[in-house]
Coordinates of C-alpha atoms and ligand atoms in Angstrom, one line a residue:
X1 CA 25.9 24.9 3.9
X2 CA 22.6 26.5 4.4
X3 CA 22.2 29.0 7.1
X4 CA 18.7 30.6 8.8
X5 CA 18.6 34.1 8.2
X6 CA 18.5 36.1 11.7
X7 CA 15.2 36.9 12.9
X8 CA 15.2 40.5 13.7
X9 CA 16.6 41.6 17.4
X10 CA 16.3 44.6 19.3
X11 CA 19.4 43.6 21.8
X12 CA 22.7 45.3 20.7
X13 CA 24.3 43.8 17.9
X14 CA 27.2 41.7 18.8
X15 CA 30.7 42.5 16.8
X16 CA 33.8 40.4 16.6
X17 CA 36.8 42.8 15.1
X18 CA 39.6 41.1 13.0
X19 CA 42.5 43.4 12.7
X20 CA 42.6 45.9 15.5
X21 CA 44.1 48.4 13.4
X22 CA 43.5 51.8 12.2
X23 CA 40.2 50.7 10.6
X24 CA 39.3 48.0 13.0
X25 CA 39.6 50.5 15.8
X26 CA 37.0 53.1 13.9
X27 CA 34.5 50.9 12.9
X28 CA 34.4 49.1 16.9
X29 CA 34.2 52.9 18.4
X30 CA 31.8 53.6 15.4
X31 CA 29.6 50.7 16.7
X32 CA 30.2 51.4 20.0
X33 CA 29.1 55.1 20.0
X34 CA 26.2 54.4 18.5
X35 CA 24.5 52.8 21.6
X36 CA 23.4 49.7 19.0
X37 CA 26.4 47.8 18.3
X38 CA 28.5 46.0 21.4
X39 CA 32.0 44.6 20.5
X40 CA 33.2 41.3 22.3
X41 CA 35.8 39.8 20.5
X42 CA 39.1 40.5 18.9
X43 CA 41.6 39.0 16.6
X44 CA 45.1 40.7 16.5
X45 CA 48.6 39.4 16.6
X46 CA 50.2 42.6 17.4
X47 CA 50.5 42.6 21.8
X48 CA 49.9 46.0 22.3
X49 CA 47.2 46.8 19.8
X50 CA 45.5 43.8 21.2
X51 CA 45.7 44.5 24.9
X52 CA 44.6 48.4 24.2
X53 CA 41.8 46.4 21.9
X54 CA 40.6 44.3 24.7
X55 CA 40.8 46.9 27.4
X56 CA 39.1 49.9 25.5
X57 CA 36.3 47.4 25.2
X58 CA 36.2 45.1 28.3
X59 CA 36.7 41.9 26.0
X60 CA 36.8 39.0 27.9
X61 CA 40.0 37.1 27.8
X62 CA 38.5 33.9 26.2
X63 CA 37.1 36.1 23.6
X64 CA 40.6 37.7 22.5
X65 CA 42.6 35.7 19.8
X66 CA 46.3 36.4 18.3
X67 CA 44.9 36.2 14.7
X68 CA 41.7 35.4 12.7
X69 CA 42.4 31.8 12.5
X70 CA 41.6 31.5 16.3
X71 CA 38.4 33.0 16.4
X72 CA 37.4 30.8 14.0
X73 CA 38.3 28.0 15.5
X74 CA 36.1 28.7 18.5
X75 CA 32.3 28.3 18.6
X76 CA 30.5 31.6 17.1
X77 CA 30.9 34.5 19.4
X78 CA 29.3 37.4 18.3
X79 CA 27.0 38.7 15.3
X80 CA 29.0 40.6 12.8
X81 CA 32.9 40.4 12.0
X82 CA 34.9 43.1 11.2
X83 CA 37.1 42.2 8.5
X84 CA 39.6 45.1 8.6
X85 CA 43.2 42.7 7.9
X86 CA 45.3 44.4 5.3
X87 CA 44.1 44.2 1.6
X88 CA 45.8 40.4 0.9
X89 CA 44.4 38.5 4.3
X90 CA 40.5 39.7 3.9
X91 CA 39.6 36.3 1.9
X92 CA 40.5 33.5 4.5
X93 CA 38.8 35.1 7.4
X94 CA 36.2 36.2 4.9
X95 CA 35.3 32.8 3.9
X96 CA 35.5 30.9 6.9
X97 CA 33.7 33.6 9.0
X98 CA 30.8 33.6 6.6
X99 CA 30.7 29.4 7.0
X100 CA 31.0 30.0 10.7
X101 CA 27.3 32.3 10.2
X102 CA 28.8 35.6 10.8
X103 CA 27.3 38.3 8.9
X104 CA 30.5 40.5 7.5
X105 CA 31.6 43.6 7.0
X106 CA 34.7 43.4 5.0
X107 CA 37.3 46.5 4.3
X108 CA 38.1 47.1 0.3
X109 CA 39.5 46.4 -2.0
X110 CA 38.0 42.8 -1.1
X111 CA 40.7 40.6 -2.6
X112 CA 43.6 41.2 -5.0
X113 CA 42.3 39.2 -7.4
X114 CA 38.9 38.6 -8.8
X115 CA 39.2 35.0 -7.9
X116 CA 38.9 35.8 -3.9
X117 CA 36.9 38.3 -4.1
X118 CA 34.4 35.8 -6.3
X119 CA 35.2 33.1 -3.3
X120 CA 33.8 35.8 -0.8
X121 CA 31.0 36.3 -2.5
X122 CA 30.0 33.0 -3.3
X123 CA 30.6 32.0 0.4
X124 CA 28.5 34.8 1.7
X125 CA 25.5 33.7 -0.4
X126 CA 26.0 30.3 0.6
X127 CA 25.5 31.0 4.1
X128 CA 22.8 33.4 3.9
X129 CA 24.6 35.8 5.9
X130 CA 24.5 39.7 5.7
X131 CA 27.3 41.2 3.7
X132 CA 29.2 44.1 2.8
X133 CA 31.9 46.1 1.5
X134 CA 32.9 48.8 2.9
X135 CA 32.4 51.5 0.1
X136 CA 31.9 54.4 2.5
X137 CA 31.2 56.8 -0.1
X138 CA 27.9 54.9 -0.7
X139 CA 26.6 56.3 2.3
X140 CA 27.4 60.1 2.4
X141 CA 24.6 62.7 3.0
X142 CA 26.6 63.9 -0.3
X143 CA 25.9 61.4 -2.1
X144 CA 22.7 60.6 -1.1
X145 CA 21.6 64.2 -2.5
X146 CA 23.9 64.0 -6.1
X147 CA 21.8 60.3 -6.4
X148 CA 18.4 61.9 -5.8
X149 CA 19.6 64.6 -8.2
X150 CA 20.4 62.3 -10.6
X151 CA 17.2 59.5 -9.8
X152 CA 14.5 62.2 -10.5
X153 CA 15.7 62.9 -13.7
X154 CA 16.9 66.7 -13.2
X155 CA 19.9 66.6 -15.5
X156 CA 17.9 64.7 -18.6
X157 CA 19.8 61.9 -20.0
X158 CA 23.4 61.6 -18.9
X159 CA 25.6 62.2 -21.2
X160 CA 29.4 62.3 -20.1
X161 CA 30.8 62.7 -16.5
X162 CA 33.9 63.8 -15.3
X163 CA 35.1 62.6 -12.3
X164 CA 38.4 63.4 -10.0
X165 CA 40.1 62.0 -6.7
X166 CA 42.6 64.4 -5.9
X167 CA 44.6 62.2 -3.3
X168 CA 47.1 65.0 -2.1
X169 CA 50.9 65.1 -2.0
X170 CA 51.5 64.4 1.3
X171 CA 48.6 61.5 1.5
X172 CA 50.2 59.8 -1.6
X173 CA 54.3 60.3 0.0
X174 CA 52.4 58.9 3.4
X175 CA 50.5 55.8 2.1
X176 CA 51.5 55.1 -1.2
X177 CA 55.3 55.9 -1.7
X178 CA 56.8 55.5 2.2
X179 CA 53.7 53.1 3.2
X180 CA 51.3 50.1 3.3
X181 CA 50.1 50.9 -0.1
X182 CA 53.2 51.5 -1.8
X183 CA 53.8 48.2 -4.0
X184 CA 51.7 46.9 -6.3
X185 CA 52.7 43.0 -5.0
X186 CA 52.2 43.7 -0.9
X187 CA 48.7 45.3 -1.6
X188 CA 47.8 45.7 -5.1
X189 CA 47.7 48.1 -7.9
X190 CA 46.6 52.2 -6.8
X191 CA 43.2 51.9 -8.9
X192 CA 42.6 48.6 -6.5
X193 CA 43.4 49.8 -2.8
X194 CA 42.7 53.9 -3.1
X195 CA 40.5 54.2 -6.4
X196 CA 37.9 51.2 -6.3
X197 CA 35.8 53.3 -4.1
X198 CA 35.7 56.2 -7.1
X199 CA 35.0 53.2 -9.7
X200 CA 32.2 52.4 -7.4
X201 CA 31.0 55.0 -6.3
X202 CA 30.7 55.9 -10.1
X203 CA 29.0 52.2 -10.7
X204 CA 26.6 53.2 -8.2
X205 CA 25.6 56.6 -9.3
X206 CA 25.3 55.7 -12.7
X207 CA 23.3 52.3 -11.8
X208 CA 26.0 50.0 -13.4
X209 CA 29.2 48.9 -14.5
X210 CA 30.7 50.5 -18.1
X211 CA 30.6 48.4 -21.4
X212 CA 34.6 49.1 -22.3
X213 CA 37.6 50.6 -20.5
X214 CA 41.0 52.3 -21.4
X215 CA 43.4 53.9 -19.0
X216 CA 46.9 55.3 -19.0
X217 CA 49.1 56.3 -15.8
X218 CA 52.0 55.9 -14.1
X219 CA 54.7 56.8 -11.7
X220 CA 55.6 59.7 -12.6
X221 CA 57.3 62.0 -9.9
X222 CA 58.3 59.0 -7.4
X223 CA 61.3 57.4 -8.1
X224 CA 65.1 57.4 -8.1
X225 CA 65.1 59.4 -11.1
X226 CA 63.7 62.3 -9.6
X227 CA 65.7 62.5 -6.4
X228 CA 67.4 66.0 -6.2
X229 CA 71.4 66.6 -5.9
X230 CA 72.3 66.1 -2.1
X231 CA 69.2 64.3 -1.3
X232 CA 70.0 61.8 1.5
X233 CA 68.3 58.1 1.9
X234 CA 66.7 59.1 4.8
X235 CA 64.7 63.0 5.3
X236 CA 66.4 63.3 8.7
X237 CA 70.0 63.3 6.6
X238 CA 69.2 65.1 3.9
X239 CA 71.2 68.1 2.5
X240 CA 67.9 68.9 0.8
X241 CA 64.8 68.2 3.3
X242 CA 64.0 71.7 3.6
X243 CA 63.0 72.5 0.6
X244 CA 61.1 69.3 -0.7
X245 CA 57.6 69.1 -0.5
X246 CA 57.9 65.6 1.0
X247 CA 60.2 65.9 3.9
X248 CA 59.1 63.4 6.2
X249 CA 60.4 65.4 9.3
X250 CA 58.1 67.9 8.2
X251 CA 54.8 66.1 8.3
X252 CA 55.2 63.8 10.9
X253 CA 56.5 66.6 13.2
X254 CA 53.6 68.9 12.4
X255 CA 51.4 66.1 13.4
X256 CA 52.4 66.5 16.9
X257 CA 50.6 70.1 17.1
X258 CA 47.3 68.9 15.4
X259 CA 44.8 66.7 16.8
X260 CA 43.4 65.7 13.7
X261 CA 46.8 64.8 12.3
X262 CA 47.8 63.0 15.4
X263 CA 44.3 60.9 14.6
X264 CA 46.1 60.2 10.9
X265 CA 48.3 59.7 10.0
X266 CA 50.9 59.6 12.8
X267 CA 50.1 56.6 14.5
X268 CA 50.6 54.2 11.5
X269 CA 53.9 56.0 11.9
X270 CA 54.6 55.7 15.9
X271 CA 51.8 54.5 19.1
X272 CA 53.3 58.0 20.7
X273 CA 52.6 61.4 20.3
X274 CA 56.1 63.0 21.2
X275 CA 58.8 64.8 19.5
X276 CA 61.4 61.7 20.5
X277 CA 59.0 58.5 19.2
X278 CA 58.4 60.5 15.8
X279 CA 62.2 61.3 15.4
X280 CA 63.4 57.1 16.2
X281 CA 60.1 56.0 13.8
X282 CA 62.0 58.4 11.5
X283 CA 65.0 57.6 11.6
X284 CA 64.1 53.5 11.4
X285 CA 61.2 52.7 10.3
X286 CA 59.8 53.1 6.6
X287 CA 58.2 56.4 6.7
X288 CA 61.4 58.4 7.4
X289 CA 62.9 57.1 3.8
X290 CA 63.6 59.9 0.9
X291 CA 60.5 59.5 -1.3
X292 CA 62.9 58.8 -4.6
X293 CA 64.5 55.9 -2.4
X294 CA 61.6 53.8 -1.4
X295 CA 60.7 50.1 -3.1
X296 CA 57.7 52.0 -4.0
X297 CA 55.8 51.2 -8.0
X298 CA 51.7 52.0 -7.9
X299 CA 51.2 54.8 -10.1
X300 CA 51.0 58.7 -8.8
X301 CA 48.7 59.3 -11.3
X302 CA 46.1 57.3 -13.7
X303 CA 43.4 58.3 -15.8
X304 CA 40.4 56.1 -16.5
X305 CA 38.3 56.6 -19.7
X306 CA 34.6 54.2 -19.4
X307 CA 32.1 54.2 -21.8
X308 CA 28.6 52.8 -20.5
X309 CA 26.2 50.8 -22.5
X310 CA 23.8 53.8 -23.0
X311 CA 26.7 55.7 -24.7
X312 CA 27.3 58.1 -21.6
X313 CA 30.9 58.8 -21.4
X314 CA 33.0 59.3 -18.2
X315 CA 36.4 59.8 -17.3
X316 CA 37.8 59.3 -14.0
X317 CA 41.4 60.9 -13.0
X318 CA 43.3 59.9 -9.7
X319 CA 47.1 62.1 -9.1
X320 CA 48.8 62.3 -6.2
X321 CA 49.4 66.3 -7.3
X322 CA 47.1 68.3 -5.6
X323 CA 46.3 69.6 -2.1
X324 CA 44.1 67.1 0.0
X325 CA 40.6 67.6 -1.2
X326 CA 37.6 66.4 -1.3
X327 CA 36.8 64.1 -4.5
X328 CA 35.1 66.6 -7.4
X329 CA 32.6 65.3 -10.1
X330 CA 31.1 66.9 -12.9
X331 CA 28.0 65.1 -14.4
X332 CA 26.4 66.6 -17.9
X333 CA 22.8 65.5 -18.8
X334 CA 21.0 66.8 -21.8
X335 CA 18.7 68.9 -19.3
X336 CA 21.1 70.4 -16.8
X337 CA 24.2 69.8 -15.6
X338 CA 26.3 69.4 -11.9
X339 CA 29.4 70.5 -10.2
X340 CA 30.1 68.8 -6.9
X341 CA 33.0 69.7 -4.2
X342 CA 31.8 66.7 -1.9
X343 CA 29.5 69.2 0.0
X344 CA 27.6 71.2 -2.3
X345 CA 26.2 70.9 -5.7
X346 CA 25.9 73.4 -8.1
X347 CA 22.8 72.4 -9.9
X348 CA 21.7 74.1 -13.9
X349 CA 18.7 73.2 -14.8
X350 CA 18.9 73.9 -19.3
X351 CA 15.1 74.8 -19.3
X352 CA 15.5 78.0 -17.2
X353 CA 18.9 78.4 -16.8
X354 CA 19.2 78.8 -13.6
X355 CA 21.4 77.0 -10.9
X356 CA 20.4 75.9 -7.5
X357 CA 23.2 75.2 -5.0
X358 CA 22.5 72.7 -2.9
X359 CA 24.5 72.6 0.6
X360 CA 24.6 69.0 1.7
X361 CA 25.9 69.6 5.3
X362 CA 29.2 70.5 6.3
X363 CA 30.9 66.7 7.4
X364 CA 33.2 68.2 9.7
X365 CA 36.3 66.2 10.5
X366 CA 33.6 62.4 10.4
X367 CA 35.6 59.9 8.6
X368 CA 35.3 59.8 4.8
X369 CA 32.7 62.7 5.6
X370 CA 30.2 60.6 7.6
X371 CA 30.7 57.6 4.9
X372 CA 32.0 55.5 7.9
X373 CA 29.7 56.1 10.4
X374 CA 26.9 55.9 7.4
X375 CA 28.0 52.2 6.8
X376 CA 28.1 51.1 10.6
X377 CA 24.5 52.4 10.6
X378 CA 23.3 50.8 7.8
X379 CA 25.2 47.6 8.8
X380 CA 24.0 47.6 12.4
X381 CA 20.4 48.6 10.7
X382 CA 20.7 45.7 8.4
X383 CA 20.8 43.0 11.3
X384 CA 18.6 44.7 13.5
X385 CA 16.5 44.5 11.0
X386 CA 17.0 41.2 9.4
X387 CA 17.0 43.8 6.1
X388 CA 20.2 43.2 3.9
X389 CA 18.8 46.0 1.2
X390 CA 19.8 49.1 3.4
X391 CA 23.4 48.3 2.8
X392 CA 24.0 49.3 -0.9
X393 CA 27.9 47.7 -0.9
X394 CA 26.8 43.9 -1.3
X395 CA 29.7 41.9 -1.9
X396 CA 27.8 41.6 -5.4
X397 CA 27.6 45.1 -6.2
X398 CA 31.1 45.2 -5.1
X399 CA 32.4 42.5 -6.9
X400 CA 30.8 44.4 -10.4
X401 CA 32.6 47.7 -9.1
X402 CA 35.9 45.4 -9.0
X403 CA 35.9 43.9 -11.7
X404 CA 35.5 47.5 -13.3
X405 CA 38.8 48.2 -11.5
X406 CA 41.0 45.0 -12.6
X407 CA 39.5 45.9 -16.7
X408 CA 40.6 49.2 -16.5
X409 CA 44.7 48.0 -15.2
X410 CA 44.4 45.6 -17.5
X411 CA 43.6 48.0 -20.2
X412 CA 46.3 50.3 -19.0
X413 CA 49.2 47.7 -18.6
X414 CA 48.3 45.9 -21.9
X415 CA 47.1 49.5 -23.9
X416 CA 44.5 48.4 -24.8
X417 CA 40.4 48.8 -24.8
X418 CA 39.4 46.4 -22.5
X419 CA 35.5 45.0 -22.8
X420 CA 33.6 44.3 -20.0
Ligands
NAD1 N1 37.3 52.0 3.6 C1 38.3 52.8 3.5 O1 38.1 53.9 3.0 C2 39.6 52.4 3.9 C3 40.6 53.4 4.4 C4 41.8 52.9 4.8 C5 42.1 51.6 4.7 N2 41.2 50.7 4.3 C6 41.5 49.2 4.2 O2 41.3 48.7 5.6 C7 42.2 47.6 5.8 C8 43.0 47.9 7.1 O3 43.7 49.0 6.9 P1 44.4 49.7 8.2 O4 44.9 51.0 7.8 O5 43.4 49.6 9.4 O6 45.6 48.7 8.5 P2 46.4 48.4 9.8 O7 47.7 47.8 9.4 O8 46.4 49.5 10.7 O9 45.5 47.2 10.5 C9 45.5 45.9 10.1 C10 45.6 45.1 11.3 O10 45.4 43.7 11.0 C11 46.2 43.0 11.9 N3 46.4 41.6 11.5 C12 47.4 41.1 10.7 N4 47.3 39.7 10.6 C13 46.1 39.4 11.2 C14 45.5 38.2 11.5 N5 46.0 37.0 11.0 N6 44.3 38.2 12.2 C15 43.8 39.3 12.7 N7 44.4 40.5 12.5 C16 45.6 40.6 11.8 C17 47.5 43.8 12.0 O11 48.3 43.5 13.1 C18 46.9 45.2 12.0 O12 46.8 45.6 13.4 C19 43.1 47.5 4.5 O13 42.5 46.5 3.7 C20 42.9 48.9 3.9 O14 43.1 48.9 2.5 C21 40.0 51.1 3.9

């Protein structure tokens, strides 16, 4: 099916969100905020999230669905859908939104498996729609600057980076031991739903995929084996909870004193911020579970080796093991080097020996430090603009950065090098 690309428009750009979830909600206020973007539709099966949804926004009632399937069923509503579904129901909506004409914006990992996230991208291009990923690293005033570093030849030829995402203990019991993320067969594998941002961000730094791949990791710390004498099945009867560094009663009761922490993560834990709904979400739901006594299995730590085919070298290293911090990257070029923190960049230029620290703005609390609201920008930009080339996260691009990310599992489940 052959769609007409949209002419530009200067009227707000209409959004349709599917999945009014934690990500769903951002992106809408995202839009909303930024006086260009208007949402008037929703798809979500859960009552409440939908009501609060439609009310936050004023959606009219015939533009409010239980599930993806109904908004596509009806005529074309708005300009843009949100795709923001957990990881294994983004290719149905995906591909039947695109037919319908709706430019997307799509939540990573795309698909599970290559196959989908091929069917997304073929379907996109077949409609001529707008469409992209949302990578929000791509579109970081941080990374912006290490790119320009990079483009305009400062460091020489590359030569090897280094590359690390340290998740955090508490992030890793929170998402990937006690929750969504957790096992490998609900969502996918850790490299796929936390770390195919790093593997992209890395393909889009280093302006392409690698030649060959090898990775080793596992779960480590995160299983029966580990639990502690006295350790309960649940923090809130545990002999023990007071002195492990995942006591669930701990975070999710600190949360209540913090505002950021009451943003995330306590309400994929409980709507209510009070001492009583945190204690029942503890006491029944999933994230009050001892963290050796979950049905967790994605890795708490992986290491990915990549060599690209100009010979540079990287290594990228995800573990749970470490405070929560920004992502750190070390590039080496055979003129000067960099060390970034995620907001500055120490710069060495080899010639003179000096470094130049480059402060890159301080993010504040902006989600994935301004990545999100960067991508809404360039998204709402895009159709404004009728100009697909200021979003950087095609579903092409994306689907290369993928594929990176399934090679480099498969190398690490089969030992092996595995060529791209
Ligand atoms: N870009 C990032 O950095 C980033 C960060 C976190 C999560 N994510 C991804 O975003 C996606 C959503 O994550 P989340 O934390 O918002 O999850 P969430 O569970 O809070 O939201 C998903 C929503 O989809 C709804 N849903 C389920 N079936 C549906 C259907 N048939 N039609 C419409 N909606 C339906 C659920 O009820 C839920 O409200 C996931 O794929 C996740 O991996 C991306």
């Amino acid at each position: 099916m052959e769609f007409t690309k949209y002419t530009a428009h200067r009227q707000p750009v209409t959004i349709a969100v599917v999945g009014a979830g934690l990500r769903g909600r951002e992106y809408a206020r995202l839009a909303e905020q930024s006086g260009r973007g208007r949402v008037v539709a929703v798809a979500e099966p859960d009552p409440a999230r939908r009501s609060a949804f439609q009310q936050a926004y004023g959606v009219e009632r015939s533009s409010v669905f239980d599930g993806w399937a109904g908004l596509a069923a009806a005529p074309k509503i708005a300009d843009v859908a949100i795709i923001a579904t957990q990881d294994r129901q983004h290719a149905d909506p995906a591909v039947r939104l695109a037919g319908l004409g709706y430019h997307l914006l799509l939540e990573k990992p795309m698909a599970p498996t290559e196959a989908d996230a091929r069917r997304i991208t073929d379907a996109v291009e077949a409609a001529g729609v707008i469409g992209a990923v949302c990578h929000v690293l791509r579109y970081t005033n941080y990374t912006r600057a290490l790119k320009q570093v990079i483009d305009e030849g400062r460091l020489g030829e590359l030569i090897n980076v280094q590359h690390l995402e340290p998740v955090g203990w508490w992030h890793q019991a929170h998402s990937f031991v006690r929750g969504n993320w957790r096992n490998s067969a609900e969502s996918g594998p850790m490299l796929l739903t936390k770390s195919c941002h790093d593997l992209d961000w890395l393909a889009y730094l280093l302006g392409g995929a690698p030649a060959s791949v090898a990775s080793f990791g596992g779960l480590a710390h995160f299983h029966p084996g580990k639990k502690p004498d006295g350790a309960a099945a649940r923090c809130l009867d545990c002999a023990v909870e007071s002195t492990c560094p995942y006591s669930a009663k701990r975070l999710y009761l600190n949360c209540l004193d913090d505002d950021d922490l009451a943003e995330w993560p306590l309400p994929a834990v409980t709507p209510s911020r009070d001492r009583e709904s945190v204690l029942r979400a503890l006491r029944d739901g999933p994230y009050g579970r001892c963290v050796y006594d979950c049905d967790n299995d994605v890795v708490d730590n992986q290491v990915v080796a990549m060599q690209y085919p100009s010979g540079l070298t990287a290594t990228f290293t995800m573990t749970a093991f470490t405070p929560m911090q920004r992502r750190q990257t070390r590039l080496f070029g055979s003129h000067g080097s960099v060390d970034g923190d995620g907001r500055f960049l120490r710069v060495t230029d080899f010639r003179t020996g000096r470094a130049e620290t480059i402060d890159t703005g301080d993010p504040g609390e902006a989600g994935h430090d301004g990545g999100d609201g960067g991508l809404v920008d360039a998204l709402l930009t895009a159709v404004t603009e009728n100009d697909p080339g200021v979003l950087s996260s095609t579903m092409a691009a994306s689907l290369a950065s993928h594929r990176v990310v399934w090679a480099a599992e498969e190398a690490r489940l089969t030992g092996t090098v595995v060529r791209l």
